[in-house]
Coordinates of C-alpha atoms in Angstrom, one line a residue:
Chain A
M1 CA 3.9 -6.0 -66.0
L2 CA 4.9 -2.5 -64.6
A3 CA 3.3 -2.5 -61.4
L4 CA 5.8 -5.8 -61.0
V5 CA 8.7 -3.6 -61.7
R6 CA 7.3 -0.5 -59.2
I7 CA 6.3 -3.4 -56.3
E8 CA 10.0 -4.8 -56.8
L9 CA 11.4 -1.6 -56.7
S10 CA 9.8 -0.7 -53.7
K11 CA 10.7 -4.3 -52.1
L12 CA 14.0 -3.5 -53.2
Y13 CA 14.6 0.1 -51.7
R14 CA 12.7 -0.4 -48.4
R15 CA 15.1 -2.6 -47.3
R16 CA 17.9 -1.4 -45.5
G17 CA 20.3 -4.2 -46.7
T18 CA 20.2 -2.1 -49.9
Y19 CA 22.2 0.7 -49.2
V20 CA 25.2 -0.6 -47.2
S21 CA 26.4 -1.1 -51.1
F22 CA 26.3 2.3 -51.6
A23 CA 27.6 3.6 -48.0
C24 CA 30.3 1.4 -48.5
L25 CA 31.6 2.9 -52.4
A26 CA 30.7 6.1 -51.0
A27 CA 32.9 5.4 -48.0
L28 CA 35.9 4.0 -50.9
V29 CA 35.5 7.3 -52.8
L30 CA 35.9 9.5 -49.7
L31 CA 39.0 6.8 -48.3
V32 CA 40.6 7.7 -51.4
A33 CA 39.4 11.5 -51.5
V34 CA 40.0 12.5 -48.6
P35 CA 43.9 11.7 -47.7
I36 CA 44.4 13.3 -51.4
S37 CA 43.3 16.3 -50.2
C38 CA 45.4 16.7 -46.4
Y39 CA 47.5 16.1 -49.2
K40 CA 47.1 18.2 -52.0
E41 CA 50.5 20.0 -52.7
K42 CA 51.9 16.6 -52.8
V43 CA 49.9 15.8 -55.0
D44 CA 49.5 18.5 -57.1
H45 CA 53.7 18.1 -56.9
S46 CA 53.6 15.2 -58.4
L47 CA 51.4 15.3 -60.8
R48 CA 53.3 18.6 -61.8
D49 CA 56.4 16.8 -61.8
E50 CA 55.1 14.3 -63.3
L51 CA 53.8 16.6 -66.6
S52 CA 57.9 18.3 -67.1
S53 CA 59.5 15.0 -66.9
G54 CA 61.8 15.1 -69.8
M55 CA 61.5 18.7 -70.7
G56 CA 64.2 20.2 -68.9
D57 CA 65.0 22.6 -66.1
D58 CA 63.7 24.7 -67.9
W59 CA 60.1 24.2 -68.3
V60 CA 58.0 25.6 -65.1
V61 CA 53.9 23.9 -65.6
G62 CA 52.0 27.0 -64.3
G63 CA 48.0 26.7 -63.8
K64 CA 46.1 24.5 -62.1
V65 CA 46.7 20.1 -62.5
L66 CA 44.5 18.9 -59.5
A67 CA 41.2 19.3 -60.2
G68 CA 37.5 17.4 -60.1
P69 CA 37.9 14.5 -62.1
F70 CA 40.7 13.8 -60.4
V71 CA 38.7 12.0 -57.7
P72 CA 36.8 10.1 -60.1
R73 CA 39.7 8.7 -62.5
V74 CA 42.0 7.8 -59.4
M75 CA 39.0 5.7 -58.4
L76 CA 39.5 3.9 -62.2
F77 CA 43.3 3.8 -61.1
W78 CA 44.4 0.3 -61.9
P79 CA 44.4 -1.8 -60.1
M80 CA 41.8 -0.2 -57.9
R81 CA 39.5 -0.9 -60.8
K82 CA 40.0 -4.6 -60.5
L83 CA 38.9 -5.0 -57.2
V84 CA 35.9 -2.1 -57.4
V85 CA 34.8 -4.4 -60.0
N86 CA 35.5 -8.2 -59.8
I87 CA 34.8 -8.0 -56.5
L88 CA 33.6 -5.1 -54.4
L89 CA 30.8 -4.4 -57.1
A90 CA 30.2 -7.7 -58.2
L91 CA 29.6 -9.0 -54.9
F92 CA 27.2 -6.8 -54.2
A93 CA 25.3 -7.6 -57.9
A94 CA 25.7 -11.4 -56.5
M95 CA 24.1 -10.5 -53.3
A96 CA 21.3 -9.1 -54.5
G97 CA 20.5 -11.0 -58.1
G98 CA 21.1 -14.0 -55.6
S99 CA 18.3 -12.8 -53.1
A100 CA 16.1 -11.9 -55.2
I101 CA 14.7 -15.4 -56.1
A102 CA 16.4 -17.9 -53.5
G103 CA 16.5 -15.0 -50.4
E104 CA 12.6 -14.9 -51.2
Y105 CA 12.4 -18.9 -51.5
S106 CA 13.9 -19.6 -48.2
A107 CA 12.2 -16.8 -46.3
G108 CA 8.9 -18.2 -47.8
T109 CA 7.6 -14.9 -49.6
L110 CA 8.0 -16.2 -53.2
R111 CA 5.2 -19.0 -52.4
T112 CA 3.0 -15.6 -51.5
I113 CA 3.6 -13.7 -54.1
L114 CA 3.5 -16.7 -56.2
T115 CA -0.3 -17.4 -55.1
R116 CA -1.2 -14.1 -56.7
P117 CA -2.7 -14.1 -60.2
P118 CA 0.8 -12.6 -62.4
A119 CA 1.9 -15.5 -63.7
R120 CA 5.8 -16.1 -63.4
W121 CA 7.8 -15.1 -66.0
K122 CA 6.3 -11.9 -65.6
V123 CA 7.4 -11.7 -61.9
F124 CA 11.0 -13.2 -62.8
V125 CA 10.8 -10.3 -65.7
A126 CA 10.4 -8.1 -63.3
K127 CA 13.1 -8.5 -60.7
F128 CA 15.2 -8.9 -63.6
V129 CA 14.6 -5.5 -64.9
V130 CA 14.8 -4.1 -61.0
M131 CA 17.8 -5.8 -60.3
A132 CA 19.6 -4.9 -63.4
I133 CA 18.3 -0.7 -62.6
Y134 CA 20.1 -1.7 -59.0
A135 CA 23.7 -3.2 -60.8
A136 CA 23.4 0.2 -62.8
S137 CA 22.9 2.4 -60.1
L138 CA 25.0 1.2 -57.9
A139 CA 28.2 2.3 -61.0
I140 CA 26.4 5.2 -61.7
F141 CA 26.2 6.3 -58.1
F142 CA 29.9 5.4 -57.7
G143 CA 30.6 7.7 -60.4
L144 CA 28.3 9.9 -59.6
F145 CA 29.8 10.3 -55.8
A146 CA 33.8 10.0 -57.0
F147 CA 32.4 13.4 -58.9
I148 CA 31.0 15.3 -56.7
V149 CA 33.7 14.4 -54.2
G150 CA 36.4 15.1 -56.0
Y151 CA 34.4 19.1 -57.4
A152 CA 33.6 19.5 -53.3
L153 CA 37.3 19.2 -53.0
F154 CA 39.0 20.6 -55.8
G155 CA 37.2 22.2 -57.8
R156 CA 36.7 22.8 -62.1
G157 CA 40.0 21.8 -64.2
A158 CA 41.3 19.1 -66.5
L159 CA 42.5 15.7 -65.8
V160 CA 45.7 15.4 -65.2
F161 CA 46.4 11.9 -64.9
A162 CA 50.1 9.9 -65.4
D163 CA 48.8 6.5 -65.6
M164 CA 47.1 7.8 -69.2
P165 CA 48.9 6.7 -72.2
A166 CA 50.4 10.3 -73.9
D167 CA 48.6 9.2 -77.2
M168 CA 45.2 10.1 -75.1
G169 CA 44.9 13.4 -74.3
S170 CA 43.7 16.8 -75.9
G171 CA 45.5 19.9 -75.6
P172 CA 50.3 20.0 -74.1
R173 CA 50.9 16.3 -74.1
P174 CA 54.1 15.9 -71.8
M175 CA 56.0 12.8 -71.8
G176 CA 54.7 11.9 -68.2
A177 CA 50.8 12.6 -68.7
P178 CA 48.7 14.1 -70.4
I179 CA 46.1 17.0 -70.3
I180 CA 42.2 16.5 -71.0
Q181 CA 40.7 19.1 -70.9
E182 CA 37.0 19.3 -68.5
G183 CA 34.5 18.5 -70.8
A184 CA 36.9 15.1 -72.5
A185 CA 37.5 14.2 -68.7
V186 CA 34.0 14.3 -67.7
Q187 CA 32.4 12.3 -70.6
M188 CA 35.5 10.1 -70.6
L189 CA 34.4 9.2 -67.0
G190 CA 31.3 9.6 -67.7
Q191 CA 31.3 6.7 -70.3
A192 CA 33.8 4.4 -67.9
Y193 CA 31.2 4.6 -65.7
L194 CA 28.0 4.1 -67.6
L195 CA 30.4 0.6 -69.0
M196 CA 31.1 -0.1 -65.7
G197 CA 27.6 -0.6 -65.3
V198 CA 26.4 -2.4 -67.8
S199 CA 29.4 -5.1 -66.7
I200 CA 27.4 -5.3 -63.1
I201 CA 24.3 -6.0 -65.2
A202 CA 26.0 -9.4 -66.4
A203 CA 27.4 -10.1 -63.2
M204 CA 23.8 -9.7 -61.3
S205 CA 21.9 -12.0 -64.5
L206 CA 24.6 -14.6 -63.9
A207 CA 23.8 -14.4 -60.2
L208 CA 19.7 -14.2 -60.5
F209 CA 20.2 -17.5 -62.8
V210 CA 21.9 -19.1 -60.4
S211 CA 19.1 -17.2 -57.7
S212 CA 16.2 -19.6 -60.1
F213 CA 17.6 -22.9 -59.2
T214 CA 19.3 -22.4 -54.8
S215 CA 17.4 -21.9 -52.2
H216 CA 19.4 -20.1 -49.9
P217 CA 20.9 -16.2 -50.7
L218 CA 24.2 -17.0 -49.9
T219 CA 24.3 -19.8 -51.7
A220 CA 23.4 -18.1 -54.9
A221 CA 25.6 -15.3 -54.1
G222 CA 28.4 -18.3 -52.8
A223 CA 28.4 -19.4 -56.0
A224 CA 28.0 -16.5 -59.0
L225 CA 31.0 -15.0 -57.3
G226 CA 32.7 -18.4 -56.9
I227 CA 32.7 -18.1 -61.2
L228 CA 33.1 -14.9 -61.6
L229 CA 36.5 -15.4 -59.7
L230 CA 37.0 -18.3 -61.4
S231 CA 36.5 -16.8 -64.5
T232 CA 38.8 -14.2 -63.8
I233 CA 41.8 -16.7 -62.7
V234 CA 41.0 -18.2 -65.8
G235 CA 41.0 -14.9 -68.0
T236 CA 44.0 -14.0 -65.7
L237 CA 45.9 -17.1 -66.5
G238 CA 44.8 -16.8 -70.9
S239 CA 46.2 -13.7 -70.9
A240 CA 50.0 -14.8 -69.7
P241 CA 52.9 -14.2 -72.6
K242 CA 52.5 -16.6 -76.0
E243 CA 55.7 -18.2 -74.7
I244 CA 54.5 -19.7 -71.7
E245 CA 52.8 -23.3 -73.8
F246 CA 51.4 -24.7 -71.4
L247 CA 49.3 -22.0 -71.2
A248 CA 47.1 -22.3 -74.3
F249 CA 44.4 -23.4 -73.7
F250 CA 43.4 -20.6 -71.0
R251 CA 44.5 -18.3 -74.0
T252 CA 42.0 -20.1 -76.3
I253 CA 38.8 -19.3 -74.0
R254 CA 39.6 -15.9 -72.5
P255 CA 37.7 -14.4 -75.5
Y256 CA 35.0 -16.1 -74.7
L257 CA 34.7 -15.8 -70.7
L258 CA 31.8 -13.4 -69.5
T259 CA 34.9 -11.5 -66.5
T260 CA 37.1 -10.4 -70.2
H261 CA 33.9 -8.3 -71.2
M262 CA 33.3 -7.0 -68.2
N263 CA 36.7 -5.9 -68.8
L264 CA 34.7 -2.8 -71.5
Y265 CA 34.9 -0.6 -69.1
E266 CA 38.5 0.2 -69.4
I267 CA 38.1 0.7 -72.8
P268 CA 37.5 5.0 -73.1
L269 CA 39.5 5.2 -70.6
A270 CA 42.5 3.4 -72.6
R271 CA 42.1 4.0 -76.1
G272 CA 38.9 6.9 -75.9
L273 CA 36.2 5.9 -78.0
D274 CA 38.6 6.1 -81.2
Q275 CA 37.2 3.2 -84.3
A276 CA 39.2 0.0 -83.5
A277 CA 37.7 1.4 -79.4
R278 CA 34.6 1.2 -80.9
V279 CA 35.4 -2.0 -82.6
A280 CA 36.2 -3.7 -79.5
L281 CA 33.4 -1.9 -77.3
T282 CA 30.9 -3.2 -79.9
S283 CA 32.1 -6.4 -79.0
S284 CA 32.4 -6.7 -75.6
A285 CA 29.0 -5.3 -75.3
G286 CA 27.1 -8.1 -77.5
W287 CA 29.2 -10.8 -75.5
L288 CA 28.1 -9.3 -72.6
A289 CA 24.4 -8.7 -74.0
G290 CA 24.8 -12.8 -75.0
Y291 CA 25.6 -13.8 -71.5
C292 CA 22.4 -11.6 -69.8
A293 CA 20.3 -13.2 -72.6
A294 CA 21.7 -16.4 -71.9
F295 CA 21.5 -16.2 -67.7
F296 CA 17.8 -14.4 -68.8
A297 CA 16.4 -17.5 -70.2
G298 CA 17.9 -20.6 -68.3
G299 CA 16.8 -18.4 -65.0
L300 CA 13.1 -17.6 -66.6
L301 CA 13.7 -21.4 -67.7
V302 CA 14.0 -23.1 -64.7
F303 CA 11.6 -20.4 -62.2
R304 CA 8.8 -21.8 -64.6
R305 CA 8.9 -24.8 -63.7
R306 CA 10.0 -24.5 -60.2
D307 CA 8.2 -26.7 -57.4
I308 CA 7.4 -24.2 -54.2
L309 CA 8.4 -26.5 -51.3
C310 CA 9.5 -23.7 -48.7
Chain B
M1 CA -23.2 -27.4 -59.7
E2 CA -18.9 -27.1 -61.2
P3 CA -17.4 -27.7 -58.2
V4 CA -14.9 -24.9 -56.6
I5 CA -12.1 -27.4 -56.3
E6 CA -11.8 -30.7 -58.0
C7 CA -8.9 -32.6 -57.8
Q8 CA -8.6 -35.8 -60.4
G9 CA -6.0 -38.8 -59.9
L10 CA -3.8 -36.0 -58.6
T11 CA -0.4 -37.1 -58.1
K12 CA 2.6 -36.4 -56.8
R13 CA 6.1 -37.6 -56.4
Y14 CA 9.6 -37.3 -54.1
G15 CA 12.0 -39.5 -55.8
S16 CA 11.0 -43.1 -53.8
L17 CA 8.1 -41.5 -51.9
L18 CA 5.4 -40.6 -53.0
A19 CA 3.7 -38.0 -51.2
V20 CA 0.3 -38.3 -52.9
D21 CA -1.7 -40.5 -54.2
H22 CA -4.6 -40.5 -57.3
V23 CA -6.3 -38.0 -54.9
D24 CA -10.0 -37.0 -56.3
L25 CA -11.5 -35.3 -55.0
A26 CA -14.2 -32.2 -55.2
V27 CA -15.5 -29.4 -53.0
G28 CA -18.3 -27.4 -53.7
R29 CA -19.5 -23.8 -53.5
G30 CA -20.1 -23.1 -49.7
E31 CA -18.7 -25.6 -48.1
V32 CA -16.0 -25.7 -45.4
F33 CA -14.0 -28.1 -45.9
G34 CA -12.1 -29.6 -43.2
F35 CA -8.7 -31.5 -44.9
L36 CA -7.3 -33.7 -42.4
G37 CA -4.1 -36.4 -41.8
P38 CA -1.2 -36.9 -40.2
N39 CA 1.5 -35.0 -40.6
G40 CA 3.8 -36.1 -43.7
A41 CA 0.1 -37.7 -45.5
G42 CA 0.1 -35.0 -48.6
K43 CA -2.0 -32.1 -47.5
S44 CA 0.4 -29.2 -48.3
T45 CA 1.6 -31.3 -51.4
T46 CA -2.8 -31.2 -52.8
I47 CA -2.9 -27.4 -51.1
R48 CA 0.4 -26.4 -53.3
M49 CA -0.8 -28.4 -56.2
L50 CA -3.8 -26.2 -55.6
L51 CA -2.2 -23.4 -56.3
G52 CA 0.5 -24.0 -58.9
L53 CA 3.4 -23.9 -56.4
I54 CA 3.9 -27.2 -56.9
R55 CA 3.6 -29.2 -60.6
P56 CA 1.4 -32.3 -59.9
D57 CA 3.4 -35.8 -62.1
A58 CA 0.0 -37.3 -62.8
G59 CA -3.6 -35.3 -62.7
R60 CA -5.3 -32.5 -62.7
A61 CA -5.9 -29.6 -59.8
L62 CA -9.0 -27.3 -60.8
L63 CA -10.0 -24.9 -58.9
F64 CA -13.4 -23.4 -60.6
G65 CA -12.8 -25.9 -63.6
Q66 CA -9.4 -24.2 -64.8
S67 CA -5.9 -25.3 -63.6
V68 CA -3.4 -23.1 -62.5
A69 CA -0.4 -25.6 -63.0
A70 CA -1.5 -25.1 -66.5
G71 CA -0.3 -21.5 -66.5
Q72 CA -4.8 -20.3 -65.4
R73 CA -3.8 -18.1 -62.7
R74 CA -5.9 -15.5 -63.7
V75 CA -8.5 -17.9 -61.3
L76 CA -6.2 -16.8 -58.3
K77 CA -8.3 -13.4 -58.5
R78 CA -11.1 -15.3 -56.8
V79 CA -9.5 -16.9 -54.0
G80 CA -7.1 -16.0 -51.0
A81 CA -4.4 -18.8 -50.2
L82 CA -2.4 -18.8 -47.0
V83 CA -0.1 -21.5 -47.2
E84 CA 1.6 -22.9 -43.9
S85 CA 2.7 -20.2 -41.9
P86 CA 2.6 -17.1 -43.0
A87 CA 5.7 -15.8 -45.4
L88 CA 5.4 -11.5 -44.9
Y89 CA 8.4 -8.9 -45.3
D90 CA 9.3 -8.5 -41.8
Y91 CA 11.2 -5.1 -43.4
L92 CA 7.8 -3.9 -44.3
S93 CA 4.9 -2.7 -42.3
G94 CA 2.1 -4.8 -41.9
R95 CA 0.1 -2.1 -44.0
K96 CA 2.7 -2.0 -46.6
N97 CA 2.5 -5.8 -47.4
L98 CA -1.4 -6.2 -47.6
E99 CA -0.9 -3.1 -49.9
I100 CA 1.8 -4.7 -51.8
L101 CA 0.2 -7.8 -52.3
S102 CA -3.1 -6.2 -53.2
D103 CA -0.9 -4.6 -55.7
M104 CA -0.1 -7.9 -57.6
S105 CA -3.3 -9.1 -57.6
G106 CA -4.7 -6.2 -59.4
G107 CA -5.2 -3.5 -56.1
C108 CA -7.4 -2.8 -54.2
P109 CA -9.2 0.6 -52.7
R110 CA -7.3 0.9 -49.7
K111 CA -10.5 0.8 -46.9
R112 CA -11.0 -2.6 -48.0
I113 CA -7.0 -3.1 -46.0
D114 CA -8.6 -0.9 -43.4
E115 CA -11.9 -3.8 -43.3
V116 CA -9.0 -6.9 -43.2
L117 CA -6.4 -5.3 -40.6
E118 CA -10.1 -4.2 -38.7
L119 CA -10.9 -7.9 -39.2
V120 CA -7.8 -9.5 -38.3
G121 CA -7.6 -7.3 -35.1
L122 CA -4.6 -5.6 -36.3
S123 CA -5.5 -2.7 -37.3
G124 CA -3.4 -0.7 -34.1
R125 CA -0.2 -2.1 -35.5
Q126 CA -1.0 -2.0 -38.9
K127 CA 2.3 0.7 -39.3
D128 CA 4.6 -1.9 -37.4
R129 CA 7.4 -3.1 -38.8
V130 CA 6.1 -6.9 -39.4
G131 CA 9.9 -7.5 -37.8
T132 CA 8.0 -6.4 -34.7
Y133 CA 5.0 -9.1 -35.1
S134 CA 4.2 -11.4 -32.6
H135 CA 3.5 -15.9 -35.0
G136 CA 0.0 -14.8 -33.7
M137 CA 0.0 -11.7 -35.1
R138 CA 1.8 -12.4 -38.7
Q139 CA -1.0 -15.5 -38.8
R140 CA -3.3 -12.6 -38.4
L141 CA -2.3 -10.7 -41.1
G142 CA -1.7 -13.7 -43.5
L143 CA -4.7 -14.5 -42.9
A144 CA -5.4 -11.0 -44.1
Q145 CA -3.9 -10.6 -47.2
A146 CA -6.0 -14.2 -48.1
L147 CA -9.0 -12.1 -46.9
L148 CA -7.7 -9.1 -49.0
P149 CA -9.1 -9.7 -52.6
K150 CA -12.5 -10.5 -51.1
P151 CA -12.1 -14.7 -52.6
E152 CA -15.3 -16.7 -53.5
L153 CA -12.8 -19.5 -52.4
L154 CA -10.4 -19.8 -49.0
V155 CA -7.9 -22.2 -48.9
L156 CA -6.4 -22.5 -45.7
D157 CA -2.9 -24.2 -45.1
E158 CA -2.9 -24.7 -40.6
P159 CA -4.6 -21.3 -39.9
A160 CA -4.9 -21.3 -36.2
T161 CA -1.0 -23.1 -35.5
G162 CA 0.7 -20.2 -33.1
L163 CA -2.5 -19.3 -31.7
D164 CA -3.9 -18.3 -28.3
P165 CA -7.3 -20.0 -27.1
E166 CA -8.6 -16.6 -27.8
G167 CA -7.2 -16.6 -31.7
I168 CA -7.8 -19.8 -31.9
V169 CA -11.9 -18.8 -31.3
E170 CA -11.7 -15.7 -33.5
I171 CA -10.5 -18.1 -36.8
R172 CA -13.1 -20.2 -35.3
N173 CA -15.6 -17.1 -35.7
L174 CA -14.7 -15.8 -39.3
L175 CA -14.6 -19.1 -40.9
R176 CA -18.2 -19.3 -39.6
Y177 CA -19.6 -15.9 -40.3
L178 CA -17.6 -15.7 -44.0
G179 CA -18.6 -19.5 -44.9
E180 CA -22.5 -18.3 -43.3
S181 CA -23.0 -14.9 -43.9
E182 CA -20.4 -14.4 -46.6
Q183 CA -21.2 -18.0 -48.7
M184 CA -17.3 -18.3 -49.7
T185 CA -16.4 -21.6 -50.0
I186 CA -13.2 -22.8 -47.5
F187 CA -11.1 -25.1 -47.7
V188 CA -8.7 -25.8 -44.5
S189 CA -6.2 -28.1 -43.6
S190 CA -6.1 -28.5 -39.5
H191 CA -4.8 -30.7 -37.0
L192 CA -7.2 -29.1 -34.6
L193 CA -10.1 -31.4 -35.2
H194 CA -12.7 -30.3 -33.1
E195 CA -11.7 -26.5 -34.5
V196 CA -12.8 -28.8 -37.3
Q197 CA -15.2 -30.6 -36.5
A198 CA -17.1 -27.6 -35.5
T199 CA -16.0 -25.1 -38.0
C200 CA -16.7 -27.7 -41.3
T201 CA -19.6 -28.8 -42.9
D202 CA -17.6 -31.7 -45.5
V203 CA -13.9 -32.8 -44.6
G204 CA -11.4 -35.1 -46.0
L205 CA -9.3 -37.4 -44.4
L206 CA -5.6 -38.2 -46.3
S207 CA -2.9 -41.2 -45.2
R208 CA 0.1 -41.6 -47.2
G209 CA -1.4 -39.9 -50.0
R210 CA -4.5 -41.1 -50.1
L211 CA -7.7 -39.8 -49.2
V212 CA -9.4 -42.7 -47.3
T213 CA -13.0 -41.0 -46.2
R214 CA -14.7 -38.0 -47.3
G215 CA -17.8 -36.9 -46.6
R216 CA -20.3 -34.6 -44.4
V217 CA -19.3 -34.2 -41.1
A218 CA -22.6 -34.8 -39.7
D219 CA -23.0 -37.9 -42.0
L220 CA -19.4 -39.7 -40.8
L221 CA -20.1 -39.1 -37.2
R222 CA -23.5 -40.9 -37.6
Q223 CA -22.0 -43.6 -39.1
G224 CA -21.3 -46.9 -37.4
H225 CA -22.4 -46.0 -33.4
L226 CA -23.7 -44.0 -30.9
E227 CA -23.6 -43.3 -28.0
A228 CA -25.5 -42.2 -24.9
T229 CA -26.3 -42.0 -20.9
I230 CA -29.1 -44.0 -19.5
G231 CA -30.7 -42.2 -16.1
I232 CA -32.4 -45.6 -14.8
D233 CA -34.0 -46.7 -11.5
D234 CA -32.8 -50.0 -11.7
A235 CA -28.9 -50.3 -13.2
A236 CA -28.3 -53.3 -12.5
R237 CA -31.3 -54.6 -13.9
G238 CA -31.2 -52.4 -16.8
R239 CA -27.6 -54.0 -17.3
E240 CA -28.8 -57.3 -18.1
V241 CA -31.7 -55.6 -20.7
L242 CA -29.4 -54.1 -22.4
R243 CA -26.5 -57.0 -22.9
S244 CA -29.0 -59.5 -24.2
L245 CA -30.0 -56.8 -26.9
P246 CA -27.9 -57.3 -29.9
F247 CA -27.6 -54.0 -31.5
V248 CA -25.9 -53.3 -27.7
L249 CA -21.9 -52.9 -28.4
A250 CA -21.2 -51.7 -25.3
V251 CA -22.4 -50.8 -21.8
E252 CA -20.7 -49.7 -18.4
S253 CA -21.9 -48.5 -15.1
E254 CA -21.6 -44.6 -14.8
D255 CA -22.6 -44.3 -11.2
S256 CA -26.2 -44.6 -11.1
A257 CA -26.6 -44.1 -14.8
L258 CA -25.7 -46.9 -17.1
R259 CA -23.2 -45.6 -20.7
V260 CA -24.1 -47.0 -23.4
R261 CA -23.0 -47.9 -27.5
V262 CA -25.7 -49.1 -29.7
E263 CA -25.2 -49.4 -33.4
A264 CA -26.6 -46.6 -35.8
E265 CA -30.7 -45.3 -35.3
R266 CA -31.0 -47.9 -32.1
L267 CA -30.9 -46.0 -29.7
A268 CA -34.9 -45.9 -29.4
D269 CA -35.0 -49.2 -29.2
A270 CA -33.1 -49.8 -26.5
N271 CA -35.4 -47.4 -24.5
R272 CA -37.9 -49.7 -26.0
A273 CA -36.6 -52.9 -24.5
L274 CA -35.6 -51.2 -21.2
V275 CA -39.2 -50.0 -20.8
A276 CA -41.0 -52.9 -21.8
A277 CA -38.6 -55.1 -19.3
G278 CA -40.9 -52.9 -16.7
L279 CA -37.7 -50.2 -16.4
A280 CA -38.7 -46.2 -15.3
V281 CA -35.9 -44.8 -17.6
S282 CA -35.7 -41.3 -16.8
A283 CA -33.6 -39.6 -19.0
L284 CA -31.7 -40.5 -22.7
V285 CA -28.8 -38.8 -22.9
P286 CA -27.2 -39.6 -27.1
R287 CA -24.0 -38.1 -26.7
Q288 CA -22.3 -36.2 -29.5
G289 CA -19.8 -38.1 -31.8
N290 CA -16.6 -36.6 -32.0
L291 CA -14.5 -36.2 -35.2
E292 CA -10.9 -37.0 -33.2
E293 CA -12.4 -41.0 -32.8
L294 CA -13.1 -40.7 -36.3
Y295 CA -10.4 -39.7 -37.2
M296 CA -8.4 -42.1 -35.2
S297 CA -10.2 -45.0 -35.9
V298 CA -9.9 -44.3 -39.7
M299 CA -6.6 -43.3 -39.9
T300 CA -5.6 -47.3 -37.7
E301 CA -7.8 -48.9 -40.3
A302 CA -6.2 -47.5 -42.9
G303 CA -2.9 -48.1 -41.1
H304 CA -1.6 -45.4 -40.4
A305 CA 0.6 -45.7 -37.1
C306 CA -0.1 -42.4 -35.6
S307 CA -0.9 -42.0 -32.0
S308 CA -2.6 -38.4 -31.8
A309 CA -3.6 -36.0 -34.6
D310 CA -0.9 -33.6 -33.2

């Protein structure tokens, strides 16, 4: 099994196309971070304004307010994170998961490897493991690169970010924006990016499942992405106010949707990991694990019985 | 002795199309078996069922007494296969492709990779990406991957497709060498009838999913009739004599000689009759039977509408 995983990893990371997704994520970080760096003084000023808002004119904010953790945090700024996770990362995961089986099927290489001794279930498990590693590595790379760029441009320091609810920070708590000490900020953002990896693994599982019964990678990726977007739309309708009665059905199914639980990476950002957050996180992680297990089992069942005609 | 390949009532249906219809076939150790039939006759489907790529609807396909479709995939360690056009990873080098496929079979010494690359004449291009290979080179690499595990059984589906005349001759010589020197059992499907005749010890003809003929090539070609060219001093008289014989099926003049078709094993009787009639026979040259004629006659008899063997 380990040999198969190694082979699949070697195939994945020797393909130039694999690096397009990493390059896109790096470009996105630079596209956001470089302008901030160019207008560093204005951003700094605006953050100081945020911190001193409601304190009166005799308050002066001293010290450094724009530091390394600002970049990874700004990448998770709403609505940026929705676009990045629900569209960009989901697209990469769907493309990779979709091509894992359907791509090899259409290229004919699946018949070459299936005339070798390893059992089909082992081939499927190896592909699943490698795709999960790839999906997680996307989120980890995204976070790490954002940290690296942030620290390279702005150096060390605490995180000051206006999007944060006031009850979340440690240290002085001004009205407009909390200050989170550097260590706590790195921990919080690290957790968020790791949980983002879990979300992407779930999206990839869906794509791999669709890939197990489709004959073309684009069909598989398109179908998986379509399902994710549909689920996002349904979830958005389900989050509408209760006063809108005709959306009651969507409100009912929203808690069970894959995309609802794919948002689990937002939990540490919103509340930190207090008791309530841990419960919510555990619940969402359980749902995602369930979805992954169902997609894995369904994909394996289909793949084991599938006729290789191409 | 247990057959290397055994099909027992092998059947596959695609909707209303009966692709393979209760095929019973056994191929013994050391045979070089040619599997013939027009396009759509069910050759590739049969081969795929043998290798476990397609699940039969009825019957069994056994290799060395074990069914790959039923999960006994270890037997594939003893098999090398090239199914239709070689499907390899374009973004990897020829050598890397072989390393990956070797690892999937449990690995082989790197020296073996050198050997097979040398055998198929790809040593000089082994480090180039397969995407840059010509069709003929891909075909050779496909053959190399099939030979990699030093198989006891080699299954080749159209191995000479796309090869230039030199390549076809090389494949012919290679198959002869493997069959004669390495005692390898070879199961090869092909449309190149003269190549099959020159290479195979046995053939089976498939028409509309049914095995209509199976036997040793020499025996099948001896069946029915024999053609010969007779050098004679008086062609007109000789023609009269031959036409009066009941076992002579046809007589034609060919320059100063006669071309006759007689029932099998009756050529000596024809010669005796000519001599008895006082004619001087200067030459008696039997013409080698032709697999193409046998193929066409069997296919016509089987009612397969085909104009050529493609």
